[in-house]
mmCIF file with all atom_site columns, C-alpha atoms in Angstrom:
data_model
loop_
_atom_site.group_PDB
_atom_site.id
_atom_site.type_symbol
_atom_site.label_atom_id
_atom_site.label_alt_id
_atom_site.label_comp_id
_atom_site.label_asym_id
_atom_site.label_entity_id
_atom_site.label_seq_id
_atom_site.pdbx_PDB_ins_code
_atom_site.Cartn_x
_atom_site.Cartn_y
_atom_site.Cartn_z
_atom_site.occupancy
_atom_site.B_iso_or_equiv
_atom_site.pdbx_formal_charge
_atom_site.auth_seq_id
_atom_site.auth_comp_id
_atom_site.auth_asym_id
_atom_site.auth_atom_id
_atom_site.pdbx_PDB_model_num
ATOM 1   C CA . MET A 1 1   ? -7.860  26.847  -9.363  1.00 0.00 ? 1   MET A CA 1
ATOM 2   C CA . SER A 1 2   ? -8.796  23.258  -8.832  1.00 0.00 ? 2   SER A CA 1
ATOM 3   C CA . THR A 1 3   ? -6.373  20.340  -9.069  1.00 0.00 ? 3   THR A CA 1
ATOM 4   C CA . PRO A 1 4   ? -6.855  18.456  -12.261 1.00 0.00 ? 4   PRO A CA 1
ATOM 5   C CA . LYS A 1 5   ? -8.285  14.983  -12.036 1.00 0.00 ? 5   LYS A CA 1
ATOM 6   C CA . VAL A 1 6   ? -6.030  12.025  -12.305 1.00 0.00 ? 6   VAL A CA 1
ATOM 7   C CA . PRO A 1 7   ? -6.650  9.908   -15.555 1.00 0.00 ? 7   PRO A CA 1
ATOM 8   C CA . TRP A 1 8   ? -8.392  6.638   -14.895 1.00 0.00 ? 8   TRP A CA 1
ATOM 9   C CA . PHE A 1 9   ? -10.147 3.750   -16.559 1.00 0.00 ? 9   PHE A CA 1
ATOM 10  C CA . ARG A 1 10  ? -12.532 1.096   -15.487 1.00 0.00 ? 10  ARG A CA 1
ATOM 11  C CA . GLY A 1 11  ? -10.971 -2.109  -14.045 1.00 0.00 ? 11  GLY A CA 1
ATOM 12  C CA . ALA A 1 12  ? -7.413  -0.455  -13.636 1.00 0.00 ? 12  ALA A CA 1
ATOM 13  C CA . SER A 1 13  ? -4.848  -1.456  -11.007 1.00 0.00 ? 13  SER A CA 1
ATOM 14  C CA . CYS A 1 14  ? -2.877  1.367   -9.595  1.00 0.00 ? 14  CYS A CA 1
ATOM 15  C CA . HIS A 1 15  ? 0.167   1.732   -7.595  1.00 0.00 ? 15  HIS A CA 1
ATOM 16  C CA . ILE A 1 16  ? -0.615  4.722   -5.124  1.00 0.00 ? 16  ILE A CA 1
ATOM 17  C CA . THR A 1 17  ? 2.147   6.647   -3.183  1.00 0.00 ? 17  THR A CA 1
ATOM 18  C CA . ALA A 1 18  ? 1.131   9.186   -0.888  1.00 0.00 ? 18  ALA A CA 1
ATOM 19  C CA . ARG A 1 19  ? 3.944   10.928  0.859   1.00 0.00 ? 19  ARG A CA 1
ATOM 20  C CA . GLY A 1 20  ? 4.417   13.276  3.804   1.00 0.00 ? 20  GLY A CA 1
ATOM 21  C CA . ASN A 1 21  ? 4.606   16.872  3.266   1.00 0.00 ? 21  ASN A CA 1
ATOM 22  C CA . HIS A 1 22  ? 8.140   18.060  3.136   1.00 0.00 ? 22  HIS A CA 1
ATOM 23  C CA . ARG A 1 23  ? 8.831   14.326  3.328   1.00 0.00 ? 23  ARG A CA 1
ATOM 24  C CA . ASN A 1 24  ? 7.958   14.707  7.034   1.00 0.00 ? 24  ASN A CA 1
ATOM 25  C CA . ASP A 1 25  ? 6.857   11.603  8.942   1.00 0.00 ? 25  ASP A CA 1
ATOM 26  C CA . ILE A 1 26  ? 3.110   10.888  8.790   1.00 0.00 ? 26  ILE A CA 1
ATOM 27  C CA . PHE A 1 27  ? 3.383   7.913   11.355  1.00 0.00 ? 27  PHE A CA 1
ATOM 28  C CA . LYS A 1 28  ? 4.832   8.705   14.757  1.00 0.00 ? 28  LYS A CA 1
ATOM 29  C CA . ASP A 1 29  ? 3.938   5.808   16.684  1.00 0.00 ? 29  ASP A CA 1
ATOM 30  C CA . GLU A 1 30  ? 2.330   2.316   16.304  1.00 0.00 ? 30  GLU A CA 1
ATOM 31  C CA . GLU A 1 31  ? -1.288  3.704   17.094  1.00 0.00 ? 31  GLU A CA 1
ATOM 32  C CA . ASP A 1 32  ? -0.827  5.872   13.917  1.00 0.00 ? 32  ASP A CA 1
ATOM 33  C CA . PHE A 1 33  ? 0.078   2.904   11.673  1.00 0.00 ? 33  PHE A CA 1
ATOM 34  C CA . GLN A 1 34  ? -2.715  0.968   13.199  1.00 0.00 ? 34  GLN A CA 1
ATOM 35  C CA . TYR A 1 35  ? -5.171  3.832   12.699  1.00 0.00 ? 35  TYR A CA 1
ATOM 36  C CA . TYR A 1 36  ? -4.317  4.214   9.046   1.00 0.00 ? 36  TYR A CA 1
ATOM 37  C CA . ILE A 1 37  ? -5.073  0.375   8.505   1.00 0.00 ? 37  ILE A CA 1
ATOM 38  C CA . THR A 1 38  ? -8.136  0.733   10.251  1.00 0.00 ? 38  THR A CA 1
ATOM 39  C CA . LEU A 1 39  ? -9.127  3.590   7.893   1.00 0.00 ? 39  LEU A CA 1
ATOM 40  C CA . ILE A 1 40  ? -8.395  1.316   4.892   1.00 0.00 ? 40  ILE A CA 1
ATOM 41  C CA . GLU A 1 41  ? -10.501 -1.372  6.269   1.00 0.00 ? 41  GLU A CA 1
ATOM 42  C CA . GLU A 1 42  ? -13.467 1.166   6.894   1.00 0.00 ? 42  GLU A CA 1
ATOM 43  C CA . ALA A 1 43  ? -12.922 2.585   3.503   1.00 0.00 ? 43  ALA A CA 1
ATOM 44  C CA . LEU A 1 44  ? -13.281 -0.992  1.927   1.00 0.00 ? 44  LEU A CA 1
ATOM 45  C CA . LYS A 1 45  ? -16.678 -1.379  3.899   1.00 0.00 ? 45  LYS A CA 1
ATOM 46  C CA . TYR A 1 46  ? -17.664 2.133   2.875   1.00 0.00 ? 46  TYR A CA 1
ATOM 47  C CA . PHE A 1 47  ? -17.068 1.733   -0.824  1.00 0.00 ? 47  PHE A CA 1
ATOM 48  C CA . GLU A 1 48  ? -18.026 -1.889  -0.573  1.00 0.00 ? 48  GLU A CA 1
ATOM 49  C CA . TYR A 1 49  ? -20.277 -1.487  -3.900  1.00 0.00 ? 49  TYR A CA 1
ATOM 50  C CA . ASP A 1 50  ? -17.465 -0.204  -5.591  1.00 0.00 ? 50  ASP A CA 1
ATOM 51  C CA . GLU A 1 51  ? -15.559 -3.346  -5.234  1.00 0.00 ? 51  GLU A CA 1
ATOM 52  C CA . TYR A 1 52  ? -11.978 -1.800  -4.526  1.00 0.00 ? 52  TYR A CA 1
ATOM 53  C CA . LYS A 1 53  ? -9.541  -4.577  -3.666  1.00 0.00 ? 53  LYS A CA 1
ATOM 54  C CA . ILE A 1 54  ? -6.066  -3.860  -1.785  1.00 0.00 ? 54  ILE A CA 1
ATOM 55  C CA . ILE A 1 55  ? -3.563  -6.133  -3.752  1.00 0.00 ? 55  ILE A CA 1
ATOM 56  C CA . CYS A 1 56  ? -0.745  -5.095  -1.301  1.00 0.00 ? 56  CYS A CA 1
ATOM 57  C CA . TYR A 1 57  ? 0.677   -2.340  0.940   1.00 0.00 ? 57  TYR A CA 1
ATOM 58  C CA . CYS A 1 58  ? 3.230   -0.858  2.950   1.00 0.00 ? 58  CYS A CA 1
ATOM 59  C CA . LEU A 1 59  ? 3.208   1.878   5.403   1.00 0.00 ? 59  LEU A CA 1
ATOM 60  C CA . MET A 1 60  ? 6.556   3.629   5.699   1.00 0.00 ? 60  MET A CA 1
ATOM 61  C CA . ASP A 1 61  ? 7.237   6.358   8.330   1.00 0.00 ? 61  ASP A CA 1
ATOM 62  C CA . ASN A 1 62  ? 6.723   9.327   5.705   1.00 0.00 ? 62  ASN A CA 1
ATOM 63  C CA . HIS A 1 63  ? 4.958   7.638   2.980   1.00 0.00 ? 63  HIS A CA 1
ATOM 64  C CA . VAL A 1 64  ? 2.421   5.071   1.866   1.00 0.00 ? 64  VAL A CA 1
ATOM 65  C CA . HIS A 1 65  ? 2.274   2.549   -0.884  1.00 0.00 ? 65  HIS A CA 1
ATOM 66  C CA . ILE A 1 66  ? -1.042  0.721   -1.851  1.00 0.00 ? 66  ILE A CA 1
ATOM 67  C CA . LEU A 1 67  ? -1.513  -1.340  -4.770  1.00 0.00 ? 67  LEU A CA 1
ATOM 68  C CA . ILE A 1 68  ? -5.238  -1.129  -5.632  1.00 0.00 ? 68  ILE A CA 1
ATOM 69  C CA . LYS A 1 69  ? -7.504  -2.789  -8.017  1.00 0.00 ? 69  LYS A CA 1
ATOM 70  C CA . THR A 1 70  ? -10.552 -0.913  -9.011  1.00 0.00 ? 70  THR A CA 1
ATOM 71  C CA . LYS A 1 71  ? -13.876 -1.828  -10.816 1.00 0.00 ? 71  LYS A CA 1
ATOM 72  C CA . ASP A 1 72  ? -16.195 1.005   -11.548 1.00 0.00 ? 72  ASP A CA 1
ATOM 73  C CA . LYS A 1 73  ? -14.713 4.026   -9.772  1.00 0.00 ? 73  LYS A CA 1
ATOM 74  C CA . ALA A 1 74  ? -11.366 5.765   -9.762  1.00 0.00 ? 74  ALA A CA 1
ATOM 75  C CA . PRO A 1 75  ? -9.056  5.191   -6.671  1.00 0.00 ? 75  PRO A CA 1
ATOM 76  C CA . GLY A 1 76  ? -9.136  8.910   -5.778  1.00 0.00 ? 76  GLY A CA 1
ATOM 77  C CA . GLN A 1 77  ? -12.378 8.689   -3.837  1.00 0.00 ? 77  GLN A CA 1
ATOM 78  C CA . PHE A 1 78  ? -11.046 5.831   -1.832  1.00 0.00 ? 78  PHE A CA 1
ATOM 79  C CA . ILE A 1 79  ? -7.410  7.121   -0.921  1.00 0.00 ? 79  ILE A CA 1
ATOM 80  C CA . GLY A 1 80  ? -8.910  10.618  -0.536  1.00 0.00 ? 80  GLY A CA 1
ATOM 81  C CA . ARG A 1 81  ? -11.211 9.358   2.105   1.00 0.00 ? 81  ARG A CA 1
ATOM 82  C CA . VAL A 1 82  ? -8.701  7.571   3.929   1.00 0.00 ? 82  VAL A CA 1
ATOM 83  C CA . ASN A 1 83  ? -6.042  10.306  3.661   1.00 0.00 ? 83  ASN A CA 1
ATOM 84  C CA . ALA A 1 84  ? -8.579  13.093  4.795   1.00 0.00 ? 84  ALA A CA 1
ATOM 85  C CA . VAL A 1 85  ? -9.844  11.397  7.757   1.00 0.00 ? 85  VAL A CA 1
ATOM 86  C CA . TYR A 1 86  ? -6.156  10.254  8.723   1.00 0.00 ? 86  TYR A CA 1
ATOM 87  C CA . ALA A 1 87  ? -4.896  13.901  8.288   1.00 0.00 ? 87  ALA A CA 1
ATOM 88  C CA . LYS A 1 88  ? -7.492  15.104  10.597  1.00 0.00 ? 88  LYS A CA 1
ATOM 89  C CA . TYR A 1 89  ? -6.649  12.580  13.096  1.00 0.00 ? 89  TYR A CA 1
ATOM 90  C CA . PHE A 1 90  ? -3.038  13.335  12.742  1.00 0.00 ? 90  PHE A CA 1
ATOM 91  C CA . ASN A 1 91  ? -3.566  17.046  13.057  1.00 0.00 ? 91  ASN A CA 1
ATOM 92  C CA . LYS A 1 92  ? -5.589  16.860  16.255  1.00 0.00 ? 92  LYS A CA 1
ATOM 93  C CA . LYS A 1 93  ? -3.403  14.252  17.859  1.00 0.00 ? 93  LYS A CA 1
ATOM 94  C CA . TYR A 1 94  ? -0.150  16.350  17.334  1.00 0.00 ? 94  TYR A CA 1
ATOM 95  C CA . ASN A 1 95  ? -1.434  19.891  17.105  1.00 0.00 ? 95  ASN A CA 1
ATOM 96  C CA . TYR A 1 96  ? -0.151  19.792  13.675  1.00 0.00 ? 96  TYR A CA 1
ATOM 97  C CA . ILE A 1 97  ? -1.381  22.787  11.434  1.00 0.00 ? 97  ILE A CA 1
ATOM 98  C CA . GLY A 1 98  ? -1.081  22.552  7.588   1.00 0.00 ? 98  GLY A CA 1
ATOM 99  C CA . HIS A 1 99  ? -1.133  19.919  4.981   1.00 0.00 ? 99  HIS A CA 1
ATOM 100 C CA . LEU A 1 100 ? -0.138  16.355  6.198   1.00 0.00 ? 100 LEU A CA 1
ATOM 101 C CA . PHE A 1 101 ? 0.302   14.935  2.710   1.00 0.00 ? 101 PHE A CA 1
ATOM 102 C CA . GLN A 1 102 ? 2.658   16.634  0.180   1.00 0.00 ? 102 GLN A CA 1
ATOM 103 C CA . ASP A 1 103 ? 0.185   16.182  -2.676  1.00 0.00 ? 103 ASP A CA 1
ATOM 104 C CA . ARG A 1 104 ? -3.325  14.450  -3.230  1.00 0.00 ? 104 ARG A CA 1
ATOM 105 C CA . TYR A 1 105 ? -1.586  11.201  -4.199  1.00 0.00 ? 105 TYR A CA 1
ATOM 106 C CA . HIS A 1 106 ? 0.582   9.772   -7.110  1.00 0.00 ? 106 HIS A CA 1
ATOM 107 C CA . PRO A 1 107 ? -0.882  7.042   -9.068  1.00 0.00 ? 107 PRO A CA 1
ATOM 108 C CA . GLU A 1 108 ? 1.106   4.651   -11.302 1.00 0.00 ? 108 GLU A CA 1
ATOM 109 C CA . PHE A 1 109 ? -1.291  2.447   -13.436 1.00 0.00 ? 109 PHE A CA 1
ATOM 110 C CA . ILE A 1 110 ? -0.456  -1.085  -13.850 1.00 0.00 ? 110 ILE A CA 1
ATOM 111 C CA . LYS A 1 111 ? -0.176  -2.068  -17.638 1.00 0.00 ? 111 LYS A CA 1
ATOM 112 C CA . SER A 1 112 ? 1.074   -5.516  -17.723 1.00 0.00 ? 112 SER A CA 1
ATOM 113 C CA . ASP A 1 113 ? 1.483   -8.516  -15.592 1.00 0.00 ? 113 ASP A CA 1
ATOM 114 C CA . GLU A 1 114 ? 5.125   -7.993  -15.204 1.00 0.00 ? 114 GLU A CA 1
ATOM 115 C CA . GLN A 1 115 ? 4.343   -4.511  -14.054 1.00 0.00 ? 115 GLN A CA 1
ATOM 116 C CA . MET A 1 116 ? 1.969   -6.028  -11.333 1.00 0.00 ? 116 MET A CA 1
ATOM 117 C CA . LEU A 1 117 ? 4.820   -8.397  -10.113 1.00 0.00 ? 117 LEU A CA 1
ATOM 118 C CA . GLU A 1 118 ? 7.248   -5.772  -10.088 1.00 0.00 ? 118 GLU A CA 1
ATOM 119 C CA . ALA A 1 119 ? 5.106   -3.283  -8.152  1.00 0.00 ? 119 ALA A CA 1
ATOM 120 C CA . SER A 1 120 ? 4.207   -5.756  -5.458  1.00 0.00 ? 120 SER A CA 1
ATOM 121 C CA . ARG A 1 121 ? 7.903   -6.752  -5.084  1.00 0.00 ? 121 ARG A CA 1
ATOM 122 C CA . TYR A 1 122 ? 8.951   -3.041  -4.962  1.00 0.00 ? 122 TYR A CA 1
ATOM 123 C CA . ILE A 1 123 ? 6.130   -2.318  -2.435  1.00 0.00 ? 123 ILE A CA 1
ATOM 124 C CA . HIS A 1 124 ? 7.109   -5.344  -0.071  1.00 0.00 ? 124 HIS A CA 1
ATOM 125 C CA . LEU A 1 125 ? 10.852  -4.613  -0.368  1.00 0.00 ? 125 LEU A CA 1
ATOM 126 C CA . ASN A 1 126 ? 10.547  -0.820  0.681   1.00 0.00 ? 126 ASN A CA 1
ATOM 127 C CA . PRO A 1 127 ? 11.401  -1.324  4.438   1.00 0.00 ? 127 PRO A CA 1
ATOM 128 C CA . LEU A 1 128 ? 14.333  -3.503  3.473   1.00 0.00 ? 128 LEU A CA 1
ATOM 129 C CA . ARG A 1 129 ? 15.735  -0.926  1.039   1.00 0.00 ? 129 ARG A CA 1
ATOM 130 C CA . ALA A 1 130 ? 15.247  1.778   3.606   1.00 0.00 ? 130 ALA A CA 1
ATOM 131 C CA . ASN A 1 131 ? 17.418  -0.235  6.237   1.00 0.00 ? 131 ASN A CA 1
ATOM 132 C CA . MET A 1 132 ? 14.361  -0.603  8.685   1.00 0.00 ? 132 MET A CA 1
ATOM 133 C CA . VAL A 1 133 ? 14.631  -4.522  8.736   1.00 0.00 ? 133 VAL A CA 1
ATOM 134 C CA . GLU A 1 134 ? 16.907  -7.425  7.594   1.00 0.00 ? 134 GLU A CA 1
ATOM 135 C CA . LYS A 1 135 ? 14.039  -9.438  6.121   1.00 0.00 ? 135 LYS A CA 1
ATOM 136 C CA . PRO A 1 136 ? 10.906  -8.010  4.486   1.00 0.00 ? 136 PRO A CA 1
ATOM 137 C CA . GLN A 1 137 ? 8.678   -10.368 6.554   1.00 0.00 ? 137 GLN A CA 1
ATOM 138 C CA . ASP A 1 138 ? 9.932   -8.687  9.724   1.00 0.00 ? 138 ASP A CA 1
ATOM 139 C CA . TYR A 1 139 ? 8.292   -5.457  8.832   1.00 0.00 ? 139 TYR A CA 1
ATOM 140 C CA . GLN A 1 140 ? 4.849   -5.041  10.857  1.00 0.00 ? 140 GLN A CA 1
ATOM 141 C CA . TRP A 1 141 ? 3.092   -2.648  8.528   1.00 0.00 ? 141 TRP A CA 1
ATOM 142 C CA . SER A 1 142 ? 3.308   -4.367  5.136   1.00 0.00 ? 142 SER A CA 1
ATOM 143 C CA . SER A 1 143 ? 1.303   -7.183  3.672   1.00 0.00 ? 143 SER A CA 1
ATOM 144 C CA . TYR A 1 144 ? 4.289   -9.265  2.751   1.00 0.00 ? 144 TYR A CA 1
ATOM 145 C CA . SER A 1 145 ? 4.224   -11.556 5.676   1.00 0.00 ? 145 SER A CA 1
ATOM 146 C CA . MET A 1 146 ? 0.410   -12.426 4.603   1.00 0.00 ? 146 MET A CA 1
ATOM 147 C CA . TYR A 1 147 ? 1.577   -13.195 1.026   1.00 0.00 ? 147 TYR A CA 1
ATOM 148 C CA . ILE A 1 148 ? 4.134   -15.717 2.384   1.00 0.00 ? 148 ILE A CA 1
ATOM 149 C CA . GLY A 1 149 ? 1.698   -17.352 4.750   1.00 0.00 ? 149 GLY A CA 1
ATOM 150 C CA . ASP A 1 150 ? 3.272   -16.190 7.937   1.00 0.00 ? 150 ASP A CA 1
ATOM 151 C CA . LYS A 1 151 ? 0.094   -14.234 8.954   1.00 0.00 ? 151 LYS A CA 1
ATOM 152 C CA . LYS A 1 152 ? -3.488  -14.636 8.071   1.00 0.00 ? 152 LYS A CA 1
ATOM 153 C CA . GLU A 1 153 ? -4.778  -12.693 5.294   1.00 0.00 ? 153 GLU A CA 1
ATOM 154 C CA . LYS A 1 154 ? -6.438  -9.435  6.331   1.00 0.00 ? 154 LYS A CA 1
ATOM 155 C CA . LEU A 1 155 ? -7.518  -6.536  4.388   1.00 0.00 ? 155 LEU A CA 1
ATOM 156 C CA . ILE A 1 156 ? -5.779  -7.599  1.155   1.00 0.00 ? 156 ILE A CA 1
ATOM 157 C CA . THR A 1 157 ? -6.439  -9.865  -1.776  1.00 0.00 ? 157 THR A CA 1
ATOM 158 C CA . THR A 1 158 ? -3.467  -12.045 -2.796  1.00 0.00 ? 158 THR A CA 1
ATOM 159 C CA . LYS A 1 159 ? -5.322  -14.174 -5.407  1.00 0.00 ? 159 LYS A CA 1
ATOM 160 C CA . GLU A 1 160 ? -4.325  -11.868 -8.456  1.00 0.00 ? 160 GLU A CA 1
ATOM 161 C CA . VAL A 1 161 ? -0.512  -11.812 -7.646  1.00 0.00 ? 161 VAL A CA 1
ATOM 162 C CA . LEU A 1 162 ? -0.071  -15.226 -6.512  1.00 0.00 ? 162 LEU A CA 1
ATOM 163 C CA . SER A 1 163 ? -1.958  -16.643 -9.677  1.00 0.00 ? 163 SER A CA 1
ATOM 164 C CA . TYR A 1 164 ? 1.118   -15.803 -11.490 1.00 0.00 ? 164 TYR A CA 1
ATOM 165 C CA . PHE A 1 165 ? 2.917   -18.809 -9.716  1.00 0.00 ? 165 PHE A CA 1
ATOM 166 C CA . GLN A 1 166 ? 2.368   -22.435 -9.754  1.00 0.00 ? 166 GLN A CA 1
ATOM 167 C CA . GLU A 1 167 ? -0.595  -23.718 -7.763  1.00 0.00 ? 167 GLU A CA 1
ATOM 168 C CA . GLY A 1 168 ? 0.096   -25.121 -4.443  1.00 0.00 ? 168 GLY A CA 1
ATOM 169 C CA . LYS A 1 169 ? 3.614   -23.342 -4.368  1.00 0.00 ? 169 LYS A CA 1
ATOM 170 C CA . GLU A 1 170 ? 2.315   -19.853 -4.781  1.00 0.00 ? 170 GLU A CA 1
ATOM 171 C CA . ARG A 1 171 ? 3.509   -18.261 -1.620  1.00 0.00 ? 171 ARG A CA 1
ATOM 172 C CA . GLU A 1 172 ? 6.950   -20.194 -1.524  1.00 0.00 ? 172 GLU A CA 1
ATOM 173 C CA . LEU A 1 173 ? 7.597   -19.111 -5.119  1.00 0.00 ? 173 LEU A CA 1
ATOM 174 C CA . TYR A 1 174 ? 6.354   -15.481 -4.330  1.00 0.00 ? 174 TYR A CA 1
ATOM 175 C CA . LYS A 1 175 ? 8.848   -15.340 -1.434  1.00 0.00 ? 175 LYS A CA 1
ATOM 176 C CA . LYS A 1 176 ? 11.547  -16.739 -3.817  1.00 0.00 ? 176 LYS A CA 1
ATOM 177 C CA . PHE A 1 177 ? 10.704  -13.949 -6.442  1.00 0.00 ? 177 PHE A CA 1
ATOM 178 C CA . VAL A 1 178 ? 10.677  -10.991 -3.852  1.00 0.00 ? 178 VAL A CA 1
ATOM 179 C CA . GLU A 1 179 ? 13.761  -12.248 -2.133  1.00 0.00 ? 179 GLU A CA 1
ATOM 180 C CA . SER A 1 180 ? 15.740  -12.767 -5.398  1.00 0.00 ? 180 SER A CA 1
ATOM 181 C CA . ALA A 1 181 ? 15.885  -9.115  -5.685  1.00 0.00 ? 181 ALA A CA 1
ATOM 182 C CA . ILE A 1 182 ? 17.719  -9.012  -2.364  1.00 0.00 ? 182 ILE A CA 1
ATOM 183 C CA . SER A 1 183 ? 20.424  -11.278 -3.339  1.00 0.00 ? 183 SER A CA 1
ATOM 184 C CA . ILE A 1 184 ? 20.839  -9.260  -6.691  1.00 0.00 ? 184 ILE A CA 1
ATOM 185 C CA . LYS A 1 185 ? 21.232  -6.025  -4.588  1.00 0.00 ? 185 LYS A CA 1
ATOM 186 C CA . THR A 1 186 ? 23.670  -7.556  -2.081  1.00 0.00 ? 186 THR A CA 1
ATOM 187 C CA . ALA A 1 187 ? 25.641  -9.083  -5.099  1.00 0.00 ? 187 ALA A CA 1
ATOM 188 C CA . LEU A 1 188 ? 26.416  -5.782  -6.570  1.00 0.00 ? 188 LEU A CA 1
#
């Protein structure tokens, strides 16, 4: 029996999560993380005419978060290509047999501006919540440092999220927005 299709609509933005099977690690070293990012870049070029846009991302040891904006095609073909090629690479490199990913992928469709902001903040704070870093900009496999201007933008499109903040102060205000959730957490 085939897996049912994920519902989708044109122009949708979607927070995609793909988790390792049995919550096992899907990245074991820096080369693995870098290869996955390379696959995202290659998929953006491959599907250039479908106009996918990566809003933000975070690659964790055992799962990935990608906030993607679509135009005319569902995100499944994009993430499916990335994960399938990555699984073949991982299986060969580590002599792994079986499914690398738990499921195809889990989509959460963005229905409001507030949800878009919260999804980006959630994605960028993931390494901090997992106690992997003390500051979100210290995590190498996330787009956060590009959002706040510490690194040059590559792979992502920050325009949509940063447009919610005052022009000229977008990056500074986004950083305050994201990091305000840290102070709330530590105050509890």
